[in-house]
mmCIF file of C-alpha atoms and ligand atoms in Angstrom:
data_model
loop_
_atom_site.group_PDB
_atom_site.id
_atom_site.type_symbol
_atom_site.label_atom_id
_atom_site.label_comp_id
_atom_site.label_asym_id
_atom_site.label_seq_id
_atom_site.Cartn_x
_atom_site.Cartn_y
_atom_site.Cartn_z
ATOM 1 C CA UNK A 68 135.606 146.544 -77.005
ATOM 2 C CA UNK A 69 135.374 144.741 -73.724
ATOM 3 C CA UNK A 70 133.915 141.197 -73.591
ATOM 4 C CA UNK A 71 134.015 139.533 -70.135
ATOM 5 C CA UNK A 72 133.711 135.833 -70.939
ATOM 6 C CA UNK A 73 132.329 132.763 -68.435
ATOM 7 C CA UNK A 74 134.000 134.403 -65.250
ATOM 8 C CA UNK A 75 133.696 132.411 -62.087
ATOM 9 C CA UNK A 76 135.459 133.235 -59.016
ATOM 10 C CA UNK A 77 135.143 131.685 -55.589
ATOM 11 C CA UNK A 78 136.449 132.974 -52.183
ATOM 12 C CA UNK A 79 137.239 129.806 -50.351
ATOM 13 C CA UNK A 80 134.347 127.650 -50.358
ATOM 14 C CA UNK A 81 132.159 130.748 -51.371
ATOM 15 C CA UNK A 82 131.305 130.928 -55.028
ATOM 16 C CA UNK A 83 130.976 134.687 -55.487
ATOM 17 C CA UNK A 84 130.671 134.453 -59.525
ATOM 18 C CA UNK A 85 129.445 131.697 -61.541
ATOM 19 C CA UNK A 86 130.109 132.403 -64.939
ATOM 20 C CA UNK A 87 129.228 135.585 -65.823
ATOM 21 C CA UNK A 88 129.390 136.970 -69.246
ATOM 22 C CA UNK A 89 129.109 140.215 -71.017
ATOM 23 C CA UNK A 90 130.061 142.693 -73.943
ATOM 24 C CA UNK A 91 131.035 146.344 -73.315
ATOM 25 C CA UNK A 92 130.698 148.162 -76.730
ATOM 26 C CA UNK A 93 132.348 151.521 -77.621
ATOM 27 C CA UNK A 94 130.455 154.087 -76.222
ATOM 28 C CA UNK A 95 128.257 151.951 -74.359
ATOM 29 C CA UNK A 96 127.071 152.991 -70.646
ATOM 30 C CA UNK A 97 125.789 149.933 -68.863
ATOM 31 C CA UNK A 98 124.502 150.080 -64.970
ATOM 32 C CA UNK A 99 124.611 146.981 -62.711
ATOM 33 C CA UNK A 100 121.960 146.591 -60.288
ATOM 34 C CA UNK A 101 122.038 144.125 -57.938
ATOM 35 C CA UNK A 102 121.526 142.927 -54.091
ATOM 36 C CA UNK A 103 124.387 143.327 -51.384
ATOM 37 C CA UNK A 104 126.907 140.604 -51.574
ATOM 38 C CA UNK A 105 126.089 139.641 -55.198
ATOM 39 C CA UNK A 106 129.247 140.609 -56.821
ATOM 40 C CA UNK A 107 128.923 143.633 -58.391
ATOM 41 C CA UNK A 108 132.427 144.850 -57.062
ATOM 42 C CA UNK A 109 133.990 141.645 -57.663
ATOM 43 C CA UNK A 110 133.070 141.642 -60.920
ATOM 44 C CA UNK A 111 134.405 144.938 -61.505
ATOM 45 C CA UNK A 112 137.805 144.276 -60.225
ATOM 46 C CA UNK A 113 137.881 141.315 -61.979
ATOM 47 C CA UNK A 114 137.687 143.625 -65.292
ATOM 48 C CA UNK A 115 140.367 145.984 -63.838
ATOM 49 C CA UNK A 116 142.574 142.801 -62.991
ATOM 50 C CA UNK A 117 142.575 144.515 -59.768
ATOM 51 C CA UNK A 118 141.402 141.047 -58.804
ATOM 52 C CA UNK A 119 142.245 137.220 -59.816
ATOM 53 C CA UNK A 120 139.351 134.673 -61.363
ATOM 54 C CA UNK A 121 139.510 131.037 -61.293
ATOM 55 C CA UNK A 122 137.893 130.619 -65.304
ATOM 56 C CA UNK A 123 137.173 132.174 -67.943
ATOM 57 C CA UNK A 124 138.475 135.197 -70.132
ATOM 58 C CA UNK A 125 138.802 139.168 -70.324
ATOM 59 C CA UNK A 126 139.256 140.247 -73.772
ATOM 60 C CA UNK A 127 140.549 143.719 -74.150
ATOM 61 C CA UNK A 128 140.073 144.659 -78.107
ATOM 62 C CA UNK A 129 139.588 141.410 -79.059
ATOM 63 C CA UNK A 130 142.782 139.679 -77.456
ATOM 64 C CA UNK A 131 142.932 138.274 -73.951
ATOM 65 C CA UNK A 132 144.276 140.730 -71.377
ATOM 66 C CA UNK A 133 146.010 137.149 -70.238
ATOM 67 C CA UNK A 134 148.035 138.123 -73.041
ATOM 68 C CA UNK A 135 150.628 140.332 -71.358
ATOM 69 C CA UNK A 136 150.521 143.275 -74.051
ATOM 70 C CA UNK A 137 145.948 143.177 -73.985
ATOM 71 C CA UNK A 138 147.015 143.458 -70.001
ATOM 72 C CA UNK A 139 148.913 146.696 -70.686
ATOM 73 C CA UNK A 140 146.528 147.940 -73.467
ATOM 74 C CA UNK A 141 143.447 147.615 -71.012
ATOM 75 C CA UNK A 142 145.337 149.333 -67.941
ATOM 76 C CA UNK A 143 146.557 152.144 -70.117
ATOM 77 C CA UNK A 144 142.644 152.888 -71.218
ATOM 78 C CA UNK A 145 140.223 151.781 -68.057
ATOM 79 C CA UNK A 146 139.874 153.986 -64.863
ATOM 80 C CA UNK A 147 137.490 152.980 -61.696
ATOM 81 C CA UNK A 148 136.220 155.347 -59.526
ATOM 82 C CA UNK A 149 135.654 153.548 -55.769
ATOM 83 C CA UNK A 150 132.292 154.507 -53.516
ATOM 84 C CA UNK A 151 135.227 155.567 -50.819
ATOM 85 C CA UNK A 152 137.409 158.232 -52.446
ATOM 86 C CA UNK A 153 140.454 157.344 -53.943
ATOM 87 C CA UNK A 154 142.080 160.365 -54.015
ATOM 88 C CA UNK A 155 145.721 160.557 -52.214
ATOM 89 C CA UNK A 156 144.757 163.485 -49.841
ATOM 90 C CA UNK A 157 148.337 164.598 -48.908
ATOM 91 C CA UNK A 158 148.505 166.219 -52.362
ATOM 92 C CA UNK A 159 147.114 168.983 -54.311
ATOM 93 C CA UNK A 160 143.785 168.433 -55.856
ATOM 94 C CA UNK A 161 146.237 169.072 -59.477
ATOM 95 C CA UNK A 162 148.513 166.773 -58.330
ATOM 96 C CA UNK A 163 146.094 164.103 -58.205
ATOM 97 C CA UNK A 164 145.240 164.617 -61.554
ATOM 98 C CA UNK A 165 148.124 165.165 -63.170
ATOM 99 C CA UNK A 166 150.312 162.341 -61.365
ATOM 100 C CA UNK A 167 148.854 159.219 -63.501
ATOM 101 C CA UNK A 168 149.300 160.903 -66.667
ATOM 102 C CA UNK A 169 152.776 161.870 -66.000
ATOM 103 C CA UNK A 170 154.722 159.151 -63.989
ATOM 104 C CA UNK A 171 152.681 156.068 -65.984
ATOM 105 C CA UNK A 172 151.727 157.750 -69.180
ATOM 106 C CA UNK A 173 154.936 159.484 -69.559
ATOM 107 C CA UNK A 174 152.921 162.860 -70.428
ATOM 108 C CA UNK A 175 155.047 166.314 -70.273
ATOM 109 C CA UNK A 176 153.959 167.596 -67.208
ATOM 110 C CA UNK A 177 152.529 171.410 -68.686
ATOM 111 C CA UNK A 178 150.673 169.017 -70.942
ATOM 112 C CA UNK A 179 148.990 167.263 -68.367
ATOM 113 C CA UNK A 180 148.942 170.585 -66.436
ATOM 114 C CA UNK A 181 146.728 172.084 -68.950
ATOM 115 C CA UNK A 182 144.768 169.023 -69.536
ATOM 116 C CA UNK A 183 143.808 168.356 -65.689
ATOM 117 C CA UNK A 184 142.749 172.175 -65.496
ATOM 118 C CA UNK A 185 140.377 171.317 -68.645
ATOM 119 C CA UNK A 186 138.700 167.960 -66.444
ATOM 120 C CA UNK A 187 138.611 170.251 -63.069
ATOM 121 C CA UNK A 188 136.846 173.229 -64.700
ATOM 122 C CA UNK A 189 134.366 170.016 -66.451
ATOM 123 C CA UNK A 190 133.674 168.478 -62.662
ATOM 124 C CA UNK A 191 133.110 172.264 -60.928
ATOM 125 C CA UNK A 192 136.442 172.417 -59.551
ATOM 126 C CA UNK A 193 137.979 175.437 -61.396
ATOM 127 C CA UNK A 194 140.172 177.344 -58.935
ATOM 128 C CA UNK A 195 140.526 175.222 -56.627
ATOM 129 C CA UNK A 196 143.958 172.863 -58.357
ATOM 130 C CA UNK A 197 146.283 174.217 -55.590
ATOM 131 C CA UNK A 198 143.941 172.837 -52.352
ATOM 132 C CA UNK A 199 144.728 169.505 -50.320
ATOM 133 C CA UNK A 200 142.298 167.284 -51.148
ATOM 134 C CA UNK A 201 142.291 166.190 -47.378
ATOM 135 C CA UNK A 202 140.336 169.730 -47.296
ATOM 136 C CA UNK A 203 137.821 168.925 -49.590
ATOM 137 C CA UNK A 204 133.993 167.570 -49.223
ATOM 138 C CA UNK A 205 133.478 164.363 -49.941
ATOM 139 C CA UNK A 206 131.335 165.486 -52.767
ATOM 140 C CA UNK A 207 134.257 167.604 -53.999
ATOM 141 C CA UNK A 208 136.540 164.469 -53.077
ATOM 142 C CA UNK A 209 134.893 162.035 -55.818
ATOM 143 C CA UNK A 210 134.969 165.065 -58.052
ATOM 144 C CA UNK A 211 138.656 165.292 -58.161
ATOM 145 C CA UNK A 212 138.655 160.545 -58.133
ATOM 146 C CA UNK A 213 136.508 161.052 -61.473
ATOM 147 C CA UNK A 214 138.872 163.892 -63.335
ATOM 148 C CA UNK A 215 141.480 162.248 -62.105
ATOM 149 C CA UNK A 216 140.361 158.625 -63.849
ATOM 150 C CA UNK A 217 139.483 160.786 -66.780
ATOM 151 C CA UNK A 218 142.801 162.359 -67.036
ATOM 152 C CA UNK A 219 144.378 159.270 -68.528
ATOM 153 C CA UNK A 220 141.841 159.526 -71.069
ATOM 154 C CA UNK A 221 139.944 156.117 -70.887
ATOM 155 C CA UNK A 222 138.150 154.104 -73.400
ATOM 156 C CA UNK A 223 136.257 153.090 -70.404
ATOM 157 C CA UNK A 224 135.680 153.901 -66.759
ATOM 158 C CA UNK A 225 134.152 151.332 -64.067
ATOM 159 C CA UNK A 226 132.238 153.308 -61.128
ATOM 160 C CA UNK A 227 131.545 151.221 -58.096
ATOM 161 C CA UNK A 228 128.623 153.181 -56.168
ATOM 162 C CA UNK A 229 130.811 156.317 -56.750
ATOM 163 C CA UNK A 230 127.823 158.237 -54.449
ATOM 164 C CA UNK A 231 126.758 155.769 -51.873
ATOM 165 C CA UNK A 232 129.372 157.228 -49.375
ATOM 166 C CA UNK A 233 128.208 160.872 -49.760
ATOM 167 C CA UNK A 234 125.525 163.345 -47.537
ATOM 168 C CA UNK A 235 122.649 163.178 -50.106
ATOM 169 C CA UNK A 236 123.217 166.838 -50.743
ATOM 170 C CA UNK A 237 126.379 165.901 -52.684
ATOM 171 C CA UNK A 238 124.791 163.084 -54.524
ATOM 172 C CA UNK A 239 123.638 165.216 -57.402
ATOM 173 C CA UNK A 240 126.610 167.298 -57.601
ATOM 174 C CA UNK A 241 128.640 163.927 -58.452
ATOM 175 C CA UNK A 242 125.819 162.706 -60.548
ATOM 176 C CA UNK A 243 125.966 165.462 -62.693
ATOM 177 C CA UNK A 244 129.430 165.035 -63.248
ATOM 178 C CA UNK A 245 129.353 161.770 -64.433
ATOM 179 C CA UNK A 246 126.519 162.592 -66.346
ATOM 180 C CA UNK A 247 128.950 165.052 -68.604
ATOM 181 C CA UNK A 248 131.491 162.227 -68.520
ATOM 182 C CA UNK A 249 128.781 159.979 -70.519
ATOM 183 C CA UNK A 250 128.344 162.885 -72.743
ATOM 184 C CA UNK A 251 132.215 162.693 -73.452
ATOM 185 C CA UNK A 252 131.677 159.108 -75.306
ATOM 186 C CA UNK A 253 133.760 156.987 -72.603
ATOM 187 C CA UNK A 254 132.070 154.018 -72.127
ATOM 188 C CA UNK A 255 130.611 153.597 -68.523
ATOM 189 C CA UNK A 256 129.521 150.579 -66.164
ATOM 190 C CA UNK A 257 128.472 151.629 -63.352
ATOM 191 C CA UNK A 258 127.213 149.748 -59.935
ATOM 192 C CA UNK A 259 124.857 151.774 -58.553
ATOM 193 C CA UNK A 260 121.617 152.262 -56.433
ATOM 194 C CA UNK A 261 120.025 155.154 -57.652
ATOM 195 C CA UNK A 262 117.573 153.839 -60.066
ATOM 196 C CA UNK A 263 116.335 157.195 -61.706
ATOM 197 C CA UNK A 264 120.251 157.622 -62.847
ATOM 198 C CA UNK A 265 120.778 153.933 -64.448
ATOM 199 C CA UNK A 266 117.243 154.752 -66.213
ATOM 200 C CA UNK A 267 118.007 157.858 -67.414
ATOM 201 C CA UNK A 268 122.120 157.038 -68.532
ATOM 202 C CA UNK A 269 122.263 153.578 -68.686
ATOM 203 C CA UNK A 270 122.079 151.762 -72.557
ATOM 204 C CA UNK A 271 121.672 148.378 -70.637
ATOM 205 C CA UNK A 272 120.877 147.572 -66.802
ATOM 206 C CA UNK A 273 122.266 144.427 -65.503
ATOM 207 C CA UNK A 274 120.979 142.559 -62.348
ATOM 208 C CA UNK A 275 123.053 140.651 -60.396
ATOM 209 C CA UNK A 276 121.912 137.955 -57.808
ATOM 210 C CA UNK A 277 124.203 135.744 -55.852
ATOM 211 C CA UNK A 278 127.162 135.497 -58.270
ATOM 212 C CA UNK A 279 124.873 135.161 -61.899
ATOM 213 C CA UNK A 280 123.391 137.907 -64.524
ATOM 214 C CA UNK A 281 119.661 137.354 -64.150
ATOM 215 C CA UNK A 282 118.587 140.131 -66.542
ATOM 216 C CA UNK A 283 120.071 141.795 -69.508
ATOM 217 C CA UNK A 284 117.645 144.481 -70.580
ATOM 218 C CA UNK A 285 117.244 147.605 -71.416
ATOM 219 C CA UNK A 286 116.402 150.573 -69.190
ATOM 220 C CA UNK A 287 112.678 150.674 -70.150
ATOM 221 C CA UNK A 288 112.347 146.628 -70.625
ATOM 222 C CA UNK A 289 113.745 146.591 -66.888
ATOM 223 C CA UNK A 290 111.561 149.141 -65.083
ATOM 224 C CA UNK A 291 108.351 148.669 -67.075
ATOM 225 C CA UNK A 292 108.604 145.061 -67.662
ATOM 226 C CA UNK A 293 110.664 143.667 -64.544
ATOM 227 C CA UNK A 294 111.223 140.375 -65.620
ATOM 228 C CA UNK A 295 110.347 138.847 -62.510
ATOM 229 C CA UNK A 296 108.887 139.388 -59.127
ATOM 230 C CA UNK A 297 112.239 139.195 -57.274
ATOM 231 C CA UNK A 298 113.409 141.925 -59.389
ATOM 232 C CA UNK A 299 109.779 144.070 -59.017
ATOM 233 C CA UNK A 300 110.844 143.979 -55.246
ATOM 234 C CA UNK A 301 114.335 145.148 -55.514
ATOM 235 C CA UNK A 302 113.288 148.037 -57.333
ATOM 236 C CA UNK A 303 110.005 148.990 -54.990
ATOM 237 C CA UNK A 304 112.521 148.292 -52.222
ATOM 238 C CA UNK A 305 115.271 150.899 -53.347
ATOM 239 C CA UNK A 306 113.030 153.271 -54.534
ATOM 240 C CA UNK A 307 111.178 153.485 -51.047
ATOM 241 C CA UNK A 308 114.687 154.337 -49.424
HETATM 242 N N1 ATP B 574 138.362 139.585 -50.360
HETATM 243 C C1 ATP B 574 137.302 138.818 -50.053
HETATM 244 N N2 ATP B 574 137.445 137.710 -49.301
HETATM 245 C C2 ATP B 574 136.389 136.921 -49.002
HETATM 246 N N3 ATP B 574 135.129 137.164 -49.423
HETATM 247 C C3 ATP B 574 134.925 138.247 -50.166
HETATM 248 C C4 ATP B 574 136.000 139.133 -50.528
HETATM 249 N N4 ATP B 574 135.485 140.129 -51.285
HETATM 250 C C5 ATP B 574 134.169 139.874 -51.398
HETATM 251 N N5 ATP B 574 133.823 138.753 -50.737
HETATM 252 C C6 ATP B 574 132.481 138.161 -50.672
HETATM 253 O O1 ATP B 574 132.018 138.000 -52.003
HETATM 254 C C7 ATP B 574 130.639 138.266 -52.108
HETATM 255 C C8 ATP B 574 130.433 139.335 -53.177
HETATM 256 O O2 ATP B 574 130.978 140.556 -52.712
HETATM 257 P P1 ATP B 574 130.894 141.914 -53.533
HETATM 258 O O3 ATP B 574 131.653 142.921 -52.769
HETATM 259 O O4 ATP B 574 131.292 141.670 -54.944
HETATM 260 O O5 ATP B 574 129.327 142.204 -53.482
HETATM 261 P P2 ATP B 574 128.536 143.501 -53.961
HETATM 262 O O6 ATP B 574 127.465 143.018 -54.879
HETATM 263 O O7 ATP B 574 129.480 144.504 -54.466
HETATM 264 O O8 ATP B 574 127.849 143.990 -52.606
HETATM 265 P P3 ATP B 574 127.553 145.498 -52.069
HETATM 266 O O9 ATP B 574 126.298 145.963 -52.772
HETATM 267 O O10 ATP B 574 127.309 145.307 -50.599
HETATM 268 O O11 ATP B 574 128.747 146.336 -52.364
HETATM 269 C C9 ATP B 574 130.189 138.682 -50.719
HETATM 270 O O12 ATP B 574 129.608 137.565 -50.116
HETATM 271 C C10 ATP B 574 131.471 139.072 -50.026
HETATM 272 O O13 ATP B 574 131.372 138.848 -48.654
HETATM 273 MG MG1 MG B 575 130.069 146.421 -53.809
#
């Protein structure tokens, strides 16, 4: 569905991707892993065109997102949800939900109404559509950033350490959220450091070191059979956190 193809991207002298390369299938829920500074957000705004690359290719569907109609396809079916929340807090908790669908998908509003009460009642925010989201938790906060990416019903949602920023008594309550999103069938990638949750959703686990895919693996290939020992100690070292 998604193939990201020989990206490289430096910032000034700084070479922050050096060709990296991957397939997203349909369905597929893929976790990148990866030191600080390696490029695991770059990467991911890269896919979202949310930032430029010097070579290589994004194909959306099989065509080249270069390709000004791929572009549109791909921004009309991919949502990211941000470690800092992304919601606009000077409206309602529905009105951040509702206002993609309507002012870029050109949704009736009651449609998207009824649909965004649907997503809040899925991420544990039934009853409370009319709040400010300034007045939310932040747990509650990436609740509403994740129904409202889902709203626009994506083939496929990019999470960039959606619970790094939270109290780690809201980390499960956003986990389990995206959790029910996987169930949905949206394909996932997801940059993350809790290890437990890549093993336990993740088809594939990335790692990422200093701008290059080092491993490709499955879940169980990576944590049983760590390819090497730099990777052994990134895993004993997050896990000991
Ligand atoms: N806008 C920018 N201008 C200059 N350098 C940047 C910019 N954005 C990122 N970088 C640099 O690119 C490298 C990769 O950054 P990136 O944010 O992708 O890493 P990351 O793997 O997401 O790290 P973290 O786990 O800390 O979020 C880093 O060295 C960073 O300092
Ligand atoms: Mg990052």
């Amino acid at each position: 569905m998604l193939s990201v193809k020989n990206i490289s991207k430096c910032f000034g002298d700084l070479e922050v991707l050096k060709g990296i390369s991957f397939d997203i299938h349909k369905g597929e829920k893929i976790a990148i892993l990866g030191p600080s500074g390696s490029g695991k957000s770059t990467i991911l705004r890269c896919i979202n065109q949310l930032e430029t690359y010097d070579s290589g290719e994004i194909d959306y569907m099989g065509k080249s997102v270069d390709s000004g109609q791929a572009l549109h396809q791909l921004r009309q079916h991919i949502g990211m949800v941000f470690q800092r929340f992304n919601v606009f807090t000077h409206m309602s908790v529905l009105q951040n939900v509702i206002e993609a669908p309507v002012h870029v998908k050109k949704v009736p509003k009651q449609e998207a109404v009824t649909r965004a009460k649907e997503l809040l009642k899925m991420v544990g925010l039934e009853g409370r559509e009319d709040a400010m989201a300034k007045n939310l938790s932040g747990g509650q906060q990436q609740r509403v950033a994740i129904a409202r990416a889902m709203a626009m019903d994506p083939e496929v949602i990019l999470f960039d350490e959606p619970t790094s920023a939270l109290d780690p008594e809201l980390v499960g309550e956003v986990l389990n959220v995206i959790r029910k999103v996987a169930a949905e069938g949206v394909s996932m990638v997801i940059v993350t450091h809790e290890m437990n949750f890549a093993r336990e959703v993740a088809d594939r686990i990335l790692f990422m070191e200093d701008g290059v895919i080092v491993e490709d693996a499955s879940p169980e290939e990576f944590f049983e059979h760590p390819k090497n020992e730099r990777i052994r100690q990134f895993i004993r070292k997050v896990e000991e956190r």
